[in-house]
Amino acid sequence: MITTTNPATGVVADTSMAPTDPADVDAIARAAGDASLDLQARGREWRATLLDAMAAAAERHRAELVGTAAAETGLTEARLNGELSRSAFQFSLFAEAVREGSMFEAMIDHAADTPLGAAPDVRRLLVSVGAVAVFGSSNFPFAFSVLGGDVASAIAAGSAVVAKAHGSHPETSRLSFEVLREAAAEVGAPAATFGIVYGQAAGVTLVQHPSIAAVGFTGSLGAASALRAAIDTRPDPIPFYGELSSVNPLIVTPGAVAARSDEIAAGLFAAVTGSAGQLCTKPGIAFIPDGAEGQLLVDALARLTEQAEAQVLLNSRIRDSYHDITARLKDAGGDVLATGAPGGLGDAFDVSPTILSTLAAELTSELSEECFGPLVVLARYSDLDTVASAFLEVPRSLTATVHAEDDELAALAPLVELLQRNVGRVVFNGYPTGVRVSWAQQHGGPWPATNSLHTSVGVTAMRRFLRPIAWQNAPQSLLPAELRDGPLTVPTRVDGVLRLP
Amino acid sequence: MITTTNPATGVVADTSMAPTDPADVDAIARAAGDASLDLQARGREWRATLLDAMAAAAERHRAELVGTAAAETGLTEARLNGELSRSAFQFSLFAEAVREGSMFEAMIDHAADTPLGAAPDVRRLLVSVGAVAVFGSSNFPFAFSVLGGDVASAIAAGSAVVAKAHGSHPETSRLSFEVLREAAAEVGAPAATFGIVYGQAAGVTLVQHPSIAAVGFTGSLGAASALRAAIDTRPDPIPFYGELSSVNPLIVTPGAVAARSDEIAAGLFAAVTGSAGQLCTKPGIAFIPDGAEGQLLVDALARLTEQAEAQVLLNSRIRDSYHDITARLKDAGGDVLATGAPGGLGDAFDVSPTILSTLAAELTSELSEECFGPLVVLARYSDLDTVASAFLEVPRSLTATVHAEDDELAALAPLVELLQRNVGRVVFNGYPTGVRVSWAQQHGGPWPATNSLHTSVGVTAMRRFLRPIAWQNAPQSLLPAELRDGPLTVPTRVDGVLRLP
């Protein structure tokens, strides 16, 4: 039987769900493969309607979803309400994008005499890859789980989805799945548009199934590696999109610290401790100038930390890992600058917020290990060259952040170029947490941040689940609607020229 | 020492090139990594100039290139001249695309109050992944080799390229590399914009080098598998784009055979024997109706084949493989319907064009093995349901082709839908060979045709070597030119709306 644990009390309870057996996984995956063909065939407008229904269903079941997730994750209801809004918004945004249609990259090259001779009519559109398996993360029970962006982007692409329920929030996963099934029923989608499996073994069977055409994953490098090994046993390689690991270095310049050390201390503290520091975009290393003004920022951050409550982590594995990594960081030369209220006094999975300190000139890869939870390493530096050198010890990340004043920008250009090379998003005078869901967002980065050249947040996340097909000299009746002659229905490149409908 | 072989005479000669030793591979790869940063920094207009210079240099050295390739490949000068024109056209087309700029997917989401609260300014652009290693194919010494589409698309993306010289045309590879170096020098590009290595071991060292960020490959499943294994030893996964294998089923309907059997016989014969059948898009299986009208087509094809000369293959491995696979296809039930003049009488690597025949109802995966060279299996069928069933035995391919009459189209829709699911391009009343180089082209397909969701021909091949970066609240001076405020310079999505410059 699958169990569920309340991290705020440590109480373990049985659920009504059993690990999904291999025969059931097989049936679910097959049905998803068939449902994908159906979703593709029904076209864009219908899929947008389905996405809108998903958004509405999530909103309709808000109270139940938030209550269930709160009990399973220890996250606050305020945070979970915000996250559910974000989930619903994602479905709506993908509905808009599917209606607008750019993401399907319609192109028409009419037959022509070219420098290479007579050329046939060729028309191209992106279509669904087929059914997608989604493995959500522990830290976003909605926005990166069964009601999350991977699911929304896959449906937008025209793929049915089979989610693997997360072991840290199985009841939230089940309830989310039922909400999606309800949305599917409302618009007459095949029931198999959404499937769910429970248990690690079922997850492995799922990614090995011939009907699964791609995998979306958010989680640890270790879990990704195990899943990758399972996928590699397939005769056919399939894309595996993993959002994996990120240290998110943040740099405060001398000018910024002189201008607003208290403000940055407060912002950094919030970014490090929000959601108990369990965000893939949490700043894990902050480079702070070593002079007196830098010290003001450090002192302000220490004061905030010392006043902080212990924070409940999502599960015992993350709690244990927090202790283990904190110990390793100390061994590697991280001095304890401040801690909050001690955790671990009762049965809750709570820990103490912690600030470690080191010299940037002495930063090592050991001191740059990602620590999931409310911990940050401050690296004090004397000049920007030292930051640039130290930065090379930091694993490539989802984000890098710079706090700087306008008169410093010219001197910062080489450093910013270095950051760009090693991350997917560069943030100025803000914080990398609170990832905006929009067209231009990029939530991904060079390995080990992610393992692909794509984003898992924002509209372009759809691209992961789309593949191109070209039709050569095709009769009108056998072309997708978007490629037929007549008024354009989507932005289309016609004979090399991009045209709007 | 690297040797070169003339397949039309079997004569082996020394070249001036030695296998590249590991220290040299290291230096070449590092320099390519640095050159990529330079190419990125110089911007789009400059890269377009470089691509134009590449096109001009290829044209300027046409006679020398074609002569060298003819001696190394046994391909005719007419074919090689056409292929060189195609190579030059590709550089020019990518130059146009880089100037136009859509492929960089500029997006600007201004700061806004959103349903989820205040959102920061986020701007996104695709940039080069870094240096790219390219492994060309034996059968296109220009268009899929050192002067080929992988190189052109990587440069267009802003990546420096290190090519691995193909063992079947090392002199052509070396000469092509020198032509590219000349083009680079003309426009003041870093010398390391183009690099080349010789020998299998150097190729393995290359793909394992930390400065190599992606690999483009055209060749056999076996060679790809070996390279994949080498790539998998890296700590960081990098994209490996392989164009690998394709049987390219072709279906002739009863209506088409009734209307134009002689025309189709001639077209199919040309598609099967052009370039000695050594094209990844050669139709390997043709489904022909089993009645008297189908027989007319089969007889016409047999006559053409019986009159055909023996054809020179590219190297002894391909020649041996042609014999081995032909024998396997016969063992699997392929009856010999016709052969051309016998090959193998002298020292040339020549073979006899061959037509095998079977019943579609008895088609097996063994009879659907790809055979590189002038061979096609005819599968005679009684009805389209038999074709649909038999089609499932055929490996997924780059292309599928349908010859049909207008009044058959409605009945064909389910079969065409099945084809679309299993290939990257569907061709109507034509032949899959002669892949048009244009925006809308898709040269790729589900595994084992390729291992990615991308094309290796046409403008969108660039996408393989691009990754997104987002800038959040970035000062104007630190943004790429395309994302700054002011008049748009490239098609840009602004606050969700696609706008043209």
Coordinates of N, CA, C and O in Angstrom, one line a residue, chain A residues 37 85-86 89 100 102 105 107-112 114-116 119-124 129 235-237 239 241 396 409 413 416-417 420-428 431 436-442 446-447 451 453-454 460 463-464 466-475 477-478 491 493 496 498 500, chain B residues 37 85-86 89 100 102 105 107-112 114-116 119-124 129 235-237 239 241 396 409 413 416-417 420-428 431 436 438-442 446-447 451 453-454 460 463-464 466-475 477-478 491 493 496 498 500:
Chain A
L37 N -3.2 10.1 -30.4 CA -3.6 10.2 -31.8 C -5.0 11.0 -31.8 O -5.2 11.8 -32.7
S85 N -2.8 28.9 -8.2 CA -3.2 29.9 -9.2 C -2.2 29.9 -10.3 O -2.6 30.0 -11.5
R86 N -0.9 29.6 -10.0 CA 0.1 29.5 -11.0 C -0.2 28.3 -12.0 O -0.1 28.4 -13.2
F89 N -3.1 29.2 -14.2 CA -2.7 30.2 -15.1 C -1.9 29.5 -16.3 O -2.0 29.9 -17.4
E100 N -3.3 30.6 -30.7 CA -2.5 31.5 -31.5 C -1.7 30.7 -32.6 O -1.5 31.1 -33.7
S102 N 1.6 29.8 -33.2 CA 3.0 30.0 -33.6 C 3.8 28.8 -33.2 O 4.8 28.4 -34.0
E105 N 4.8 26.2 -35.7 CA 5.8 26.5 -36.8 C 5.4 26.2 -38.2 O 6.2 25.5 -38.9
M107 N 5.0 26.2 -42.0 CA 5.8 26.7 -43.1 C 5.3 26.1 -44.4 O 4.9 24.9 -44.4
I108 N 5.2 27.0 -45.4 CA 4.8 26.5 -46.7 C 5.8 27.0 -47.7 O 6.0 28.2 -47.9
D109 N 6.5 26.1 -48.4 CA 7.3 26.5 -49.5 C 6.7 26.0 -50.8 O 6.6 24.8 -51.0
H110 N 6.1 26.9 -51.5 CA 5.4 26.5 -52.8 C 6.4 25.9 -53.8 O 7.6 26.2 -53.7
A111 N 5.9 25.1 -54.7 CA 6.7 24.6 -55.8 C 7.3 25.8 -56.5 O 6.7 26.8 -56.6
A112 N 8.6 25.6 -56.9 CA 9.3 26.8 -57.5 C 10.5 26.3 -58.3 O 11.0 25.2 -58.1
T114 N 14.1 26.9 -58.6 CA 15.1 27.4 -57.6 C 16.5 27.3 -58.3 O 16.6 26.7 -59.4
P115 N 17.5 27.9 -57.7 CA 18.9 27.8 -58.2 C 19.3 26.3 -58.4 O 20.2 26.0 -59.1
L116 N 18.6 25.5 -57.7 CA 19.0 24.0 -57.8 C 18.0 23.3 -58.7 O 18.0 22.1 -58.7
A119 N 11.7 22.7 -57.8 CA 11.5 22.1 -56.4 C 10.0 21.9 -56.1 O 9.2 22.7 -56.5
P120 N 9.7 20.8 -55.4 CA 8.3 20.5 -55.1 C 7.8 21.4 -54.0 O 8.5 22.1 -53.3
D121 N 6.5 21.4 -53.9 CA 5.8 22.0 -52.8 C 6.1 21.3 -51.5 O 5.9 20.0 -51.4
V122 N 6.6 22.0 -50.5 CA 6.9 21.3 -49.2 C 6.2 22.1 -48.1 O 6.4 23.4 -48.0
R123 N 5.5 21.5 -47.2 CA 4.8 22.2 -46.1 C 5.1 21.4 -44.8 O 5.2 20.2 -44.8
R124 N 5.3 22.2 -43.8 CA 5.8 21.6 -42.5 C 5.0 22.1 -41.3 O 4.6 23.3 -41.3
V129 N 4.7 14.4 -30.3 CA 5.6 13.2 -30.4 C 4.8 11.9 -30.0 O 5.3 10.8 -30.3
P235 N 14.9 -0.1 -26.9 CA 15.6 -0.2 -28.2 C 15.6 1.2 -28.9 O 16.5 1.5 -29.6
D236 N 14.6 1.9 -28.7 CA 14.5 3.3 -29.3 C 14.7 4.3 -28.3 O 14.1 4.4 -27.2
P237 N 15.7 5.2 -28.6 CA 15.9 6.3 -27.6 C 14.7 7.3 -27.7 O 14.2 7.5 -28.7
P239 N 13.3 11.2 -26.0 CA 13.8 12.4 -25.2 C 13.4 12.3 -23.8 O 12.3 12.0 -23.4
Y241 N 13.6 14.9 -20.7 CA 13.9 16.2 -20.3 C 13.9 16.3 -18.8 O 12.9 16.2 -18.1
R396 N 27.2 24.7 -13.2 CA 26.3 25.5 -14.1 C 24.9 25.4 -13.6 O 24.5 24.3 -13.1
L409 N 27.9 49.1 -14.7 CA 27.5 48.1 -15.8 C 28.6 47.8 -16.8 O 28.9 46.7 -17.2
A413 N 30.4 43.9 -17.8 CA 30.0 43.2 -19.0 C 30.7 41.8 -19.2 O 30.1 40.8 -19.5
V416 N 29.2 39.3 -16.8 CA 27.8 39.0 -17.2 C 27.9 38.0 -18.4 O 27.1 37.0 -18.5
E417 N 28.9 38.2 -19.3 CA 29.0 37.3 -20.4 C 29.4 35.9 -19.9 O 28.9 34.9 -20.4
Q420 N 26.2 34.3 -18.5 CA 25.3 33.8 -19.6 C 25.8 32.5 -20.1 O 25.0 31.6 -20.5
R421 N 27.1 32.3 -20.2 CA 27.6 31.0 -20.8 C 27.3 29.9 -19.9 O 27.2 28.7 -20.4
N422 N 27.0 30.1 -18.6 CA 26.9 29.0 -17.7 C 25.5 28.9 -17.0 O 25.3 28.0 -16.2
V423 N 24.6 29.7 -17.4 CA 23.2 29.6 -16.9 C 22.2 29.8 -18.0 O 22.5 30.2 -19.1
G424 N 20.9 29.6 -17.6 CA 19.8 29.8 -18.5 C 19.1 31.1 -18.4 O 18.4 31.6 -19.3
R425 N 19.3 31.7 -17.2 CA 18.6 33.0 -17.0 C 19.5 33.9 -16.1 O 20.0 33.4 -15.1
V426 N 19.6 35.2 -16.5 CA 20.4 36.1 -15.8 C 19.5 37.2 -15.2 O 18.7 37.8 -16.0
V427 N 19.5 37.3 -13.9 CA 18.6 38.2 -13.2 C 19.4 39.4 -12.7 O 20.4 39.3 -12.1
F428 N 18.8 40.6 -12.9 CA 19.4 41.8 -12.5 C 18.6 42.5 -11.3 O 17.4 42.7 -11.5
Y431 N 15.6 38.6 -7.7 CA 15.9 37.3 -7.1 C 15.4 36.3 -8.1 O 14.4 36.5 -8.8
R436 N 8.7 33.8 -13.5 CA 7.5 34.3 -14.2 C 7.1 33.3 -15.3 O 7.9 32.8 -16.0
V437 N 5.8 33.0 -15.3 CA 5.2 32.1 -16.4 C 4.8 33.0 -17.5 O 3.8 33.7 -17.5
S438 N 5.6 32.9 -18.6 CA 5.3 33.8 -19.8 C 5.9 33.2 -21.0 O 6.6 32.2 -21.0
W439 N 5.8 33.9 -22.1 CA 6.4 33.4 -23.4 C 7.9 33.4 -23.3 O 8.5 32.4 -23.7
A440 N 8.5 34.5 -22.8 CA 9.9 34.6 -22.9 C 10.7 33.9 -21.8 O 11.9 33.9 -21.8
Q441 N 10.0 33.2 -20.9 CA 10.8 32.6 -19.8 C 11.7 31.4 -20.3 O 11.3 30.8 -21.3
Q442 N 12.8 31.3 -19.6 CA 13.7 30.2 -19.9 C 14.0 29.6 -18.5 O 14.7 30.2 -17.7
P446 N 22.6 25.0 -18.8 CA 23.6 23.9 -19.2 C 23.6 22.9 -18.0 O 23.3 23.2 -16.9
W447 N 23.9 21.7 -18.4 CA 24.1 20.6 -17.5 C 25.1 21.0 -16.3 O 26.0 21.7 -16.6
N451 N 19.2 18.8 -18.7 CA 19.9 17.9 -19.7 C 19.5 18.2 -21.1 O 19.7 17.4 -22.0
L453 N 18.2 21.4 -24.3 CA 18.3 22.8 -24.7 C 16.9 23.5 -24.7 O 16.6 24.3 -25.5
H454 N 16.1 23.1 -23.7 CA 14.7 23.6 -23.7 C 14.4 24.1 -22.3 O 15.1 23.9 -21.3
T460 N 7.3 28.1 -24.4 CA 8.1 27.3 -25.3 C 8.4 25.9 -24.8 O 9.1 25.1 -25.5
R463 N 7.8 22.9 -27.0 CA 8.6 22.4 -28.1 C 9.2 21.1 -27.8 O 9.6 20.3 -28.7
R464 N 9.3 20.8 -26.5 CA 9.9 19.5 -26.1 C 9.1 18.3 -26.6 O 9.6 17.2 -26.7
L466 N 7.0 18.2 -29.3 CA 6.6 18.4 -30.7 C 7.7 17.9 -31.7 O 8.9 18.0 -31.4
R467 N 7.3 17.3 -32.8 CA 8.2 16.9 -33.8 C 7.7 17.4 -35.1 O 6.5 17.5 -35.4
P468 N 8.6 17.7 -36.1 CA 8.2 18.2 -37.4 C 7.8 17.1 -38.3 O 8.4 16.0 -38.3
I469 N 6.8 17.4 -39.1 CA 6.5 16.5 -40.3 C 6.4 17.5 -41.5 O 5.9 18.6 -41.4
A470 N 7.0 17.0 -42.6 CA 6.9 17.7 -43.9 C 6.0 16.9 -44.8 O 6.0 15.7 -44.9
W471 N 5.1 17.6 -45.6 CA 4.3 17.0 -46.6 C 4.8 17.6 -48.0 O 4.9 18.8 -48.2
Q472 N 5.1 16.7 -48.9 CA 5.6 17.1 -50.2 C 4.5 16.9 -51.3 O 4.1 15.7 -51.4
N473 N 4.1 17.9 -52.0 CA 3.1 17.9 -53.0 C 1.8 17.2 -52.5 O 1.2 16.5 -53.3
A474 N 1.5 17.5 -51.3 CA 0.3 16.8 -50.7 C -1.0 17.4 -51.2 O -1.1 18.6 -51.4
P475 N -2.0 16.6 -51.5 CA -3.3 17.1 -51.8 C -3.9 17.9 -50.6 O -3.6 17.5 -49.5
S477 N -6.7 18.0 -49.2 CA -7.5 17.2 -48.3 C -6.7 16.4 -47.3 O -7.3 16.1 -46.2
L478 N -5.5 16.1 -47.6 CA -4.7 15.3 -46.7 C -3.7 16.2 -45.8 O -3.0 15.6 -45.0
P491 N 0.4 32.1 -37.6 CA 1.6 32.6 -38.2 C 2.3 31.6 -39.0 O 2.5 30.5 -38.5
R493 N 5.3 30.8 -42.1 CA 6.3 31.2 -43.0 C 6.0 30.7 -44.4 O 5.9 29.5 -44.7
G496 N 9.5 31.5 -47.3 CA 10.6 32.1 -46.6 C 10.3 33.4 -45.9 O 11.1 33.9 -45.1
L498 N 7.9 35.3 -43.1 CA 7.0 35.1 -42.0 C 5.8 36.0 -42.2 O 5.9 37.2 -42.3
L500 N 1.7 36.9 -40.8 CA 0.7 36.8 -39.7 C -0.7 36.6 -40.2 O -1.0 37.1 -41.3
Chain B
L37 N 32.7 31.6 -28.9 CA 32.4 32.8 -28.1 C 32.5 34.0 -29.0 O 31.7 35.0 -29.0
S85 N 26.7 22.6 -55.8 CA 25.7 23.7 -55.9 C 24.8 23.7 -54.7 O 24.5 24.8 -54.2
R86 N 24.4 22.5 -54.4 CA 23.5 22.4 -53.2 C 24.2 22.9 -51.9 O 23.6 23.6 -51.1
F89 N 24.4 26.6 -52.0 CA 23.1 27.2 -51.8 C 22.7 27.1 -50.3 O 22.1 28.0 -49.7
E100 N 17.6 37.4 -41.4 CA 16.2 37.6 -41.1 C 15.9 37.4 -39.6 O 15.1 38.1 -39.0
S102 N 14.5 35.1 -37.5 CA 13.4 34.4 -36.8 C 13.9 33.3 -35.9 O 13.4 32.9 -34.9
E105 N 14.4 33.4 -32.3 CA 13.1 33.4 -31.4 C 13.2 34.5 -30.3 O 12.9 34.2 -29.2
M107 N 12.0 37.2 -27.9 CA 10.8 37.4 -27.2 C 11.0 38.4 -26.1 O 12.1 38.4 -25.4
I108 N 10.1 39.3 -25.9 CA 10.2 40.3 -24.8 C 8.9 40.3 -24.1 O 7.8 40.6 -24.7
D109 N 8.9 40.0 -22.8 CA 7.7 40.2 -21.9 C 8.0 41.3 -21.0 O 8.9 41.2 -20.1
H110 N 7.4 42.5 -21.2 CA 7.7 43.6 -20.4 C 7.1 43.4 -18.9 O 6.3 42.5 -18.7
A111 N 7.7 44.1 -18.0 CA 7.2 44.0 -16.6 C 5.7 44.3 -16.7 O 5.3 45.2 -17.4
A112 N 5.0 43.6 -15.8 CA 3.5 43.8 -15.9 C 2.9 43.3 -14.6 O 3.4 42.5 -13.9
T114 N 0.2 41.0 -13.5 CA -0.4 39.8 -14.1 C -1.3 39.2 -13.1 O -1.4 39.6 -11.9
P115 N -2.1 38.2 -13.5 CA -3.0 37.5 -12.6 C -2.3 36.9 -11.4 O -2.8 36.6 -10.3
L116 N -1.0 36.7 -11.6 CA -0.2 36.1 -10.5 C 0.6 37.2 -9.8 O 1.5 36.9 -9.0
A119 N 5.1 41.1 -12.3 CA 6.0 40.2 -12.9 C 7.1 41.1 -13.5 O 6.9 42.2 -14.0
P120 N 8.4 40.6 -13.5 CA 9.5 41.3 -14.0 C 9.6 41.3 -15.5 O 8.9 40.5 -16.1
D121 N 10.4 42.2 -16.0 CA 10.7 42.2 -17.5 C 11.6 40.9 -17.8 O 12.6 40.7 -17.1
V122 N 11.1 40.1 -18.7 CA 11.9 38.9 -19.1 C 12.1 38.9 -20.6 O 11.1 39.1 -21.4
R123 N 13.3 38.8 -21.1 CA 13.6 38.8 -22.5 C 14.4 37.5 -22.9 O 15.3 37.1 -22.1
R124 N 14.1 37.0 -24.0 CA 14.7 35.7 -24.4 C 15.2 35.7 -25.8 O 14.6 36.2 -26.7
V129 N 25.1 26.9 -28.7 CA 25.4 26.0 -27.6 C 26.9 26.0 -27.3 O 27.3 25.5 -26.3
P235 N 31.0 13.3 -18.4 CA 30.3 13.6 -17.2 C 29.0 14.4 -17.6 O 28.0 14.3 -16.9
D236 N 29.1 15.3 -18.6 CA 28.0 16.1 -19.0 C 27.3 15.5 -20.3 O 28.0 15.3 -21.3
P237 N 26.0 15.2 -20.3 CA 25.4 14.8 -21.5 C 25.4 16.0 -22.5 O 25.2 17.1 -22.2
P239 N 24.0 17.0 -26.7 CA 23.1 16.5 -27.7 C 23.9 15.9 -28.8 O 24.9 16.4 -29.3
Y241 N 23.0 14.5 -32.5 CA 22.0 14.5 -33.6 C 22.4 13.5 -34.7 O 23.3 13.8 -35.4
R396 N 10.6 2.6 -39.0 CA 10.2 4.0 -39.1 C 11.3 4.7 -39.9 O 12.5 4.4 -39.7
L409 N -8.2 9.6 -52.8 CA -7.7 10.2 -51.6 C -8.5 10.0 -50.3 O -7.9 9.8 -49.3
A413 N -7.0 8.3 -46.6 CA -6.7 9.1 -45.4 C -6.1 8.3 -44.2 O -5.2 8.7 -43.6
V416 N -2.5 7.3 -44.8 CA -1.6 8.5 -44.8 C -1.4 8.9 -43.3 O -0.3 9.2 -42.9
E417 N -2.4 8.8 -42.5 CA -2.3 9.1 -41.1 C -1.3 8.1 -40.5 O -0.4 8.5 -39.7
Q420 N 2.3 9.2 -41.6 CA 2.7 10.4 -40.8 C 3.2 10.0 -39.5 O 4.2 10.6 -39.0
R421 N 2.6 9.0 -38.9 CA 3.0 8.6 -37.5 C 4.4 8.0 -37.5 O 5.1 8.1 -36.5
N422 N 4.8 7.5 -38.6 CA 6.0 6.7 -38.6 C 7.2 7.3 -39.5 O 8.2 6.7 -39.6
V423 N 7.0 8.5 -40.1 CA 8.0 9.1 -40.9 C 8.1 10.6 -40.6 O 7.2 11.1 -40.0
G424 N 9.1 11.2 -41.2 CA 9.2 12.7 -41.0 C 8.7 13.4 -42.2 O 8.5 14.6 -42.1
R425 N 8.6 12.8 -43.4 CA 8.1 13.5 -44.6 C 7.3 12.5 -45.4 O 7.6 11.4 -45.6
V426 N 6.1 13.0 -45.8 CA 5.2 12.2 -46.7 C 5.2 12.8 -48.1 O 4.9 14.0 -48.2
V427 N 5.5 12.0 -49.1 CA 5.7 12.5 -50.5 C 4.5 12.0 -51.3 O 4.2 10.8 -51.2
F428 N 3.9 12.8 -52.1 CA 2.8 12.4 -52.9 C 3.2 12.5 -54.4 O 3.7 13.6 -54.9
Y431 N 9.0 11.4 -55.6 CA 10.0 10.4 -55.1 C 10.7 11.2 -53.9 O 10.9 12.4 -54.0
R436 N 14.5 18.8 -51.1 CA 14.6 20.2 -51.3 C 15.2 20.9 -50.1 O 14.8 20.6 -48.9
S438 N 15.1 24.0 -48.1 CA 14.2 25.2 -47.9 C 13.8 25.3 -46.5 O 14.2 24.5 -45.6
W439 N 13.0 26.3 -46.2 CA 12.6 26.5 -44.8 C 11.8 25.3 -44.3 O 11.9 24.9 -43.2
A440 N 10.8 24.9 -45.1 CA 9.8 23.9 -44.6 C 10.3 22.5 -44.6 O 9.6 21.6 -44.2
Q441 N 11.5 22.2 -45.0 CA 12.0 20.9 -45.2 C 12.1 20.2 -43.8 O 12.4 20.8 -42.8
Q442 N 11.8 18.9 -43.8 CA 12.0 18.1 -42.6 C 12.8 16.8 -43.0 O 12.2 16.0 -43.8
P446 N 11.1 9.5 -36.9 CA 11.1 8.7 -35.6 C 12.3 7.7 -35.7 O 12.6 7.3 -36.8
W447 N 12.9 7.4 -34.6 CA 13.9 6.3 -34.5 C 13.4 5.1 -35.3 O 12.3 4.7 -35.1
N451 N 17.6 10.2 -34.3 CA 17.5 10.1 -32.9 C 17.0 11.4 -32.2 O 17.2 11.5 -31.0
L453 N 14.3 15.2 -32.5 CA 13.0 15.7 -33.0 C 13.3 16.9 -33.9 O 12.6 17.9 -33.9
H454 N 14.4 16.8 -34.6 CA 14.9 17.9 -35.5 C 15.2 17.4 -36.9 O 15.3 16.2 -37.1
T460 N 15.6 25.1 -40.4 CA 15.4 24.8 -39.0 C 16.4 23.8 -38.4 O 16.4 23.6 -37.2
R463 N 18.2 24.9 -35.2 CA 17.7 24.8 -33.9 C 18.4 23.8 -33.0 O 18.5 23.9 -31.8
R464 N 19.1 22.9 -33.7 CA 19.8 21.8 -33.0 C 21.0 22.4 -32.2 O 21.4 21.8 -31.2
L466 N 21.2 25.6 -30.9 CA 20.8 26.8 -30.2 C 20.2 26.5 -28.9 O 19.5 25.5 -28.7
R467 N 20.5 27.4 -27.9 CA 19.9 27.2 -26.6 C 19.3 28.5 -26.1 O 19.9 29.6 -26.5
P468 N 18.3 28.5 -25.4 CA 17.7 29.8 -24.9 C 18.4 30.4 -23.7 O 18.8 29.6 -22.8
I469 N 18.5 31.7 -23.7 CA 18.8 32.4 -22.5 C 17.7 33.4 -22.2 O 17.3 34.1 -23.1
A470 N 17.4 33.6 -20.9 CA 16.5 34.7 -20.6 C 17.2 35.7 -19.7 O 18.1 35.4 -18.9
W471 N 16.9 37.0 -19.9 CA 17.4 38.1 -19.2 C 16.3 38.7 -18.4 O 15.3 39.1 -19.0
Q472 N 16.4 38.8 -17.1 CA 15.4 39.4 -16.3 C 15.8 40.7 -15.8 O 16.8 40.9 -15.1
N473 N 15.0 41.8 -16.1 CA 15.2 43.1 -15.6 C 16.6 43.6 -16.0 O 17.3 44.3 -15.3
A474 N 17.1 43.2 -17.2 CA 18.5 43.5 -17.6 C 18.6 44.9 -18.1 O 17.7 45.4 -18.8
P475 N 19.7 45.6 -17.7 CA 19.9 46.9 -18.3 C 20.1 46.8 -19.8 O 20.6 45.8 -20.3
S477 N 22.2 48.0 -21.9 CA 23.5 47.9 -22.4 C 24.0 46.4 -22.3 O 25.0 46.1 -23.0
L478 N 23.4 45.6 -21.4 CA 23.9 44.2 -21.3 C 23.0 43.2 -22.1 O 23.2 42.0 -22.0
P491 N 11.9 39.4 -36.2 CA 10.6 39.0 -35.8 C 10.7 38.7 -34.2 O 11.5 38.0 -33.8
R493 N 8.4 38.3 -30.5 CA 7.2 38.2 -29.7 C 7.2 39.2 -28.6 O 8.1 39.1 -27.7
G496 N 3.6 38.6 -25.8 CA 2.8 37.5 -26.3 C 2.3 37.6 -27.7 O 1.7 36.7 -28.3
L498 N 3.2 38.2 -31.7 CA 4.3 38.1 -32.7 C 4.3 39.4 -33.6 O 3.3 39.7 -34.1
L500 N 6.5 41.8 -36.5 CA 7.5 41.7 -37.6 C 8.3 43.1 -37.5 O 7.7 44.1 -37.2

